[in-house]
Amino acid sequence: LHQHLPTGQRVGTCREGMPRSAAVVSARRSLVSSAATAEVDSAAACAAARRAITLDLRSERGRDLFLRLADGADIIVENFRPGTLEKWGLGYDVLRERNRGIILVRVSGYGQTGPMKTVAGYDMAIQAISGLMSITGEADDKPGGGPQKVGVPISDLLTGMYSATGVLSALLHRERTGEGQHIDMALLDVQLAALANQNLNYRTTGKPPRRSPRAARAGPRRACTGSSRGRAALQRRHPR
């Protein structure tokens, strides 16, 4: 919720599963790292330099506070499992009735509808089920060949970027009409879209793409060690 409390504390997260004893459970502004690895936790990295409170949305007071904040908010981003907000009486229809211009972004693994809507979405699972891992890495007959996970949570990151683009479109729509938008953003939808030409190749030829230097039609193919003590990308040209 991009909105401020009377004390000036910004609402950043409203989490499920918190103690029932109080509506406002915590207020924090921190960047947490692991002493053992000195690696920053991904959630903490995303929340860096951001003030946040946690609400117990199972309590009446917590829900009332949420609605009061939503009344003056422009954008709400949530990633509860589909149906959770409705269970608490905080669905889009309720929010829109109170705030006609509200923009609600709902991020989930497999969308708000469909047979997998209640399945938790994890980046690694999305990379696998979308087919991204099947076209990443060396071919099966090469040393170390086999499906590989991308080195960063690319499905999560791309979904955030798609969500931001959707919000910009929704803001433009609201400027013209005064109405907000409900944005259903699924990790699987985003990752499938990001497969780009690999999807098109499959739809036009019926052949699943393979892990090989010929898997893509443009861009660097392999890397080799160069005299500059680094790595150089080599382009392999295909005969026409």
GROMACS .gro file of C-alpha atoms in nm:
model
  240
    1LEU     CA    1   0.000   0.000   0.000
    2HIS     CA    2   0.164   0.320  -0.113
    3GLN     CA    3   0.009   0.525   0.162
    4HIS     CA    4   0.117   0.678   0.493
    5LEU     CA    5  -0.001   0.623   0.845
    6PRO     CA    6  -0.068   0.928   1.062
    7THR     CA    7   0.272   0.871   1.222
    8GLY     CA    8   0.442   0.884   0.883
    9GLN     CA    9   0.521   0.513   0.869
   10ARG     CA   10   0.467   0.371   0.523
   11VAL     CA   11   0.271   0.052   0.476
   12GLY     CA   12   0.474  -0.195   0.272
   13THR     CA   13   0.355  -0.544   0.366
   14CYS     CA   14   0.042  -0.709   0.501
   15ARG     CA   15   0.119  -1.071   0.572
   16GLU     CA   16  -0.088  -1.378   0.640
   17GLY     CA   17  -0.025  -1.604   0.936
   18MET     CA   18   0.073  -1.341   1.191
   19PRO     CA   19  -0.034  -1.350   1.559
   20ARG     CA   20  -0.396  -1.266   1.629
   21SER     CA   21  -0.315  -1.062   1.937
   22ALA     CA   22  -0.279  -0.727   1.762
   23ALA     CA   23  -0.378  -0.568   1.434
   24VAL     CA   24  -0.047  -0.391   1.389
   25VAL     CA   25   0.219  -0.648   1.471
   26SER     CA   26   0.541  -0.477   1.372
   27ALA     CA   27   0.698  -0.176   1.209
   28ARG     CA   28   1.041  -0.208   1.062
   29ARG     CA   29   1.298  -0.054   0.833
   30SER     CA   30   1.594  -0.280   0.784
   31LEU     CA   31   1.830  -0.467   0.555
   32VAL     CA   32   1.893  -0.814   0.694
   33SER     CA   33   2.191  -1.026   0.597
   34SER     CA   34   2.315  -1.368   0.702
   35ALA     CA   35   2.617  -1.350   0.929
   36ALA     CA   36   2.728  -1.693   0.809
   37THR     CA   37   2.727  -1.617   0.437
   38ALA     CA   38   2.724  -1.236   0.427
   39GLU     CA   39   2.459  -1.270   0.158
   40VAL     CA   40   2.157  -1.044   0.168
   41ASP     CA   41   1.824  -1.220   0.188
   42SER     CA   42   1.625  -1.154  -0.130
   43ALA     CA   43   1.315  -1.037   0.056
   44ALA     CA   44   1.525  -0.800   0.266
   45ALA     CA   45   1.697  -0.668  -0.046
   46CYS     CA   46   1.362  -0.584  -0.204
   47ALA     CA   47   1.253  -0.410   0.115
   48ALA     CA   48   1.571  -0.207   0.158
   49ALA     CA   49   1.514   0.155   0.265
   50ARG     CA   50   1.141   0.092   0.293
   51ARG     CA   51   0.929   0.135   0.602
   52ALA     CA   52   0.668  -0.133   0.656
   53ILE     CA   53   0.410  -0.255   0.900
   54THR     CA   54   0.247  -0.595   0.931
   55LEU     CA   55  -0.129  -0.625   0.972
   56ASP     CA   56  -0.322  -0.921   1.103
   57LEU     CA   57  -0.589  -0.930   0.834
   58ARG     CA   58  -0.771  -1.210   1.016
   59SER     CA   59  -0.868  -0.962   1.286
   60GLU     CA   60  -1.150  -0.711   1.244
   61ARG     CA   61  -0.928  -0.424   1.350
   62GLY     CA   62  -0.658  -0.528   1.106
   63ARG     CA   63  -0.907  -0.541   0.818
   64ASP     CA   64  -1.054  -0.203   0.915
   65LEU     CA   65  -0.706  -0.051   0.913
   66PHE     CA   66  -0.633  -0.204   0.575
   67LEU     CA   67  -0.955  -0.062   0.428
   68ARG     CA   68  -0.886   0.283   0.568
   69LEU     CA   69  -0.544   0.279   0.405
   70ALA     CA   70  -0.686   0.144   0.080
   71ASP     CA   71  -0.941   0.427   0.069
   72GLY     CA   72  -0.660   0.673   0.000
   73ALA     CA   73  -0.422   0.444  -0.189
   74ASP     CA   74  -0.341   0.448  -0.559
   75ILE     CA   75  -0.200   0.098  -0.595
   76ILE     CA   76  -0.214  -0.223  -0.394
   77VAL     CA   77   0.015  -0.514  -0.480
   78GLU     CA   78  -0.054  -0.850  -0.315
   79ASN     CA   79   0.066  -1.207  -0.363
   80PHE     CA   80  -0.164  -1.409  -0.140
   81ARG     CA   81  -0.303  -1.729  -0.284
   82PRO     CA   82  -0.609  -1.658  -0.501
   83GLY     CA   83  -0.925  -1.623  -0.294
   84THR     CA   84  -0.750  -1.512   0.025
   85LEU     CA   85  -0.850  -1.147   0.004
   86GLU     CA   86  -1.208  -1.246  -0.078
   87LYS     CA   87  -1.212  -1.474   0.226
   88TRP     CA   88  -1.127  -1.174   0.440
   89GLY     CA   89  -1.382  -0.950   0.268
   90LEU     CA   90  -1.107  -0.744   0.101
   91GLY     CA   91  -1.152  -0.842  -0.264
   92TYR     CA   92  -1.134  -0.605  -0.558
   93ASP     CA   93  -1.509  -0.544  -0.569
   94VAL     CA   94  -1.505  -0.430  -0.206
   95LEU     CA   95  -1.202  -0.206  -0.260
   96ARG     CA   96  -1.343  -0.056  -0.580
   97GLU     CA   97  -1.673   0.026  -0.413
   98ARG     CA   98  -1.486   0.235  -0.158
   99ASN     CA   99  -1.219   0.373  -0.394
  100ARG     CA  100  -1.322   0.387  -0.760
  101GLY     CA  101  -0.968   0.459  -0.878
  102ILE     CA  102  -0.790   0.180  -0.691
  103ILE     CA  103  -0.546  -0.035  -0.890
  104LEU     CA  104  -0.509  -0.387  -0.750
  105VAL     CA  105  -0.219  -0.598  -0.874
  106ARG     CA  106  -0.255  -0.964  -0.785
  107VAL     CA  107   0.059  -1.171  -0.834
  108SER     CA  108   0.034  -1.551  -0.820
  109GLY     CA  109   0.203  -1.854  -0.966
  110TYR     CA  110  -0.068  -1.968  -1.206
  111GLY     CA  111  -0.334  -1.696  -1.211
  112GLN     CA  112  -0.654  -1.617  -1.024
  113THR     CA  113  -0.855  -1.879  -1.215
  114GLY     CA  114  -0.789  -2.227  -1.347
  115PRO     CA  115  -0.707  -2.571  -1.205
  116MET     CA  116  -0.370  -2.465  -1.057
  117LYS     CA  117  -0.477  -2.136  -0.901
  118THR     CA  118  -0.425  -2.261  -0.545
  119VAL     CA  119  -0.079  -2.405  -0.616
  120ALA     CA  120   0.203  -2.197  -0.468
  121GLY     CA  121   0.427  -2.043  -0.732
  122TYR     CA  122   0.804  -2.065  -0.690
  123ASP     CA  123   1.056  -1.930  -0.938
  124MET     CA  124   1.235  -2.263  -0.982
  125ALA     CA  125   0.908  -2.447  -1.044
  126ILE     CA  126   0.799  -2.184  -1.296
  127GLN     CA  127   1.131  -2.209  -1.480
  128ALA     CA  128   1.078  -2.584  -1.505
  129ILE     CA  129   0.710  -2.601  -1.600
  130SER     CA  130   0.736  -2.317  -1.851
  131GLY     CA  131   1.010  -2.498  -2.042
  132LEU     CA  132   1.282  -2.239  -1.974
  133MET     CA  133   1.507  -2.495  -1.805
  134SER     CA  134   1.468  -2.734  -2.098
  135ILE     CA  135   1.638  -2.484  -2.332
  136THR     CA  136   1.902  -2.365  -2.084
  137GLY     CA  137   2.239  -2.537  -2.048
  138GLU     CA  138   2.445  -2.772  -2.260
  139ALA     CA  139   2.294  -3.040  -2.478
  140ASP     CA  140   2.226  -3.379  -2.320
  141ASP     CA  141   2.524  -3.539  -2.498
  142LYS     CA  142   2.770  -3.280  -2.366
  143PRO     CA  143   2.958  -3.291  -2.033
  144GLY     CA  144   2.735  -3.139  -1.768
  145GLY     CA  145   2.444  -3.146  -2.009
  146GLY     CA  146   2.084  -3.134  -1.890
  147PRO     CA  147   1.824  -2.877  -1.789
  148GLN     CA  148   1.966  -2.583  -1.598
  149LYS     CA  149   1.810  -2.318  -1.378
  150VAL     CA  150   1.887  -1.959  -1.469
  151GLY     CA  151   2.125  -1.801  -1.217
  152VAL     CA  152   1.876  -1.538  -1.095
  153PRO     CA  153   1.503  -1.574  -1.015
  154ILE     CA  154   1.418  -1.456  -1.364
  155SER     CA  155   1.049  -1.551  -1.349
  156ASP     CA  156   1.003  -1.344  -1.033
  157LEU     CA  157   1.196  -1.050  -1.175
  158LEU     CA  158   1.013  -1.047  -1.508
  159THR     CA  159   0.677  -1.069  -1.332
  160GLY     CA  160   0.768  -0.758  -1.136
  161MET     CA  161   0.855  -0.577  -1.457
  162TYR     CA  162   0.535  -0.689  -1.629
  163SER     CA  163   0.339  -0.578  -1.323
  164ALA     CA  164   0.501  -0.234  -1.335
  165THR     CA  165   0.409  -0.204  -1.702
  166GLY     CA  166   0.052  -0.307  -1.623
  167VAL     CA  167   0.033  -0.044  -1.348
  168LEU     CA  168   0.149   0.227  -1.590
  169SER     CA  169  -0.124   0.128  -1.834
  170ALA     CA  170  -0.380   0.122  -1.552
  171LEU     CA  171  -0.273   0.469  -1.437
  172LEU     CA  172  -0.320   0.602  -1.790
  173HIS     CA  173  -0.663   0.439  -1.806
  174ARG     CA  174  -0.756   0.594  -1.471
  175GLU     CA  175  -0.640   0.937  -1.586
  176ARG     CA  176  -0.875   0.912  -1.884
  177THR     CA  177  -1.174   0.744  -1.719
  178GLY     CA  178  -1.136   0.784  -1.342
  179GLU     CA  179  -1.160   0.407  -1.303
  180GLY     CA  180  -0.900   0.177  -1.151
  181GLN     CA  181  -0.805  -0.169  -1.273
  182HIS     CA  182  -0.774  -0.527  -1.151
  183ILE     CA  183  -0.446  -0.680  -1.279
  184ASP     CA  184  -0.410  -1.059  -1.272
  185MET     CA  185  -0.036  -1.128  -1.306
  186ALA     CA  186   0.078  -1.492  -1.313
  187LEU     CA  187   0.441  -1.601  -1.306
  188LEU     CA  188   0.374  -1.881  -1.555
  189ASP     CA  189   0.203  -1.647  -1.803
  190VAL     CA  190   0.496  -1.407  -1.787
  191GLN     CA  191   0.762  -1.674  -1.829
  192LEU     CA  192   0.583  -1.833  -2.122
  193ALA     CA  193   0.560  -1.495  -2.292
  194ALA     CA  194   0.931  -1.438  -2.229
  195LEU     CA  195   1.023  -1.755  -2.422
  196ALA     CA  196   0.954  -1.541  -2.729
  197ASN     CA  197   1.095  -1.696  -3.049
  198GLN     CA  198   1.121  -2.040  -2.888
  199ASN     CA  199   0.744  -2.041  -2.855
  200LEU     CA  200   0.700  -1.927  -3.214
  201ASN     CA  201   0.940  -2.192  -3.343
  202TYR     CA  202   0.742  -2.464  -3.166
  203ARG     CA  203   0.406  -2.334  -3.291
  204THR     CA  204   0.526  -2.311  -3.651
  205THR     CA  205   0.724  -2.636  -3.669
  206GLY     CA  206   0.568  -2.853  -3.397
  207LYS     CA  207   0.918  -2.944  -3.277
  208PRO     CA  208   1.012  -2.869  -2.915
  209PRO     CA  209   1.327  -2.653  -2.892
  210ARG     CA  210   1.643  -2.825  -2.775
  211ARG     CA  211   1.946  -2.727  -2.571
  212SER     CA  212   2.214  -2.671  -2.832
  213PRO     CA  213   2.408  -2.388  -2.997
  214ARG     CA  214   2.137  -2.385  -3.261
  215ALA     CA  215   1.856  -2.344  -3.011
  216ALA     CA  216   1.834  -1.969  -3.074
  217ARG     CA  217   1.873  -1.770  -3.394
  218ALA     CA  218   2.047  -1.462  -3.263
  219GLY     CA  219   2.290  -1.361  -2.994
  220PRO     CA  220   2.603  -1.516  -2.840
  221ARG     CA  221   2.635  -1.893  -2.852
  222ARG     CA  222   2.924  -2.011  -2.639
  223ALA     CA  223   3.197  -1.865  -2.424
  224CYS     CA  224   3.569  -1.932  -2.435
  225THR     CA  225   3.867  -1.815  -2.234
  226GLY     CA  226   4.051  -1.531  -2.405
  227SER     CA  227   4.392  -1.373  -2.367
  228SER     CA  228   4.235  -1.082  -2.178
  229ARG     CA  229   4.199  -1.311  -1.872
  230GLY     CA  230   3.825  -1.296  -1.912
  231ARG     CA  231   3.558  -1.463  -2.118
  232ALA     CA  232   3.453  -1.379  -2.471
  233ALA     CA  233   3.123  -1.457  -2.640
  234LEU     CA  234   3.141  -1.622  -2.982
  235GLN     CA  235   2.873  -1.580  -3.247
  236ARG     CA  236   2.804  -1.882  -3.460
  237ARG     CA  237   2.659  -1.801  -3.800
  238HIS     CA  238   2.412  -2.037  -3.959
  239PRO     CA  239   2.413  -2.110  -4.332
  240ARG     CA  240   2.107  -1.978  -4.508
   0.00000   0.00000   0.00000
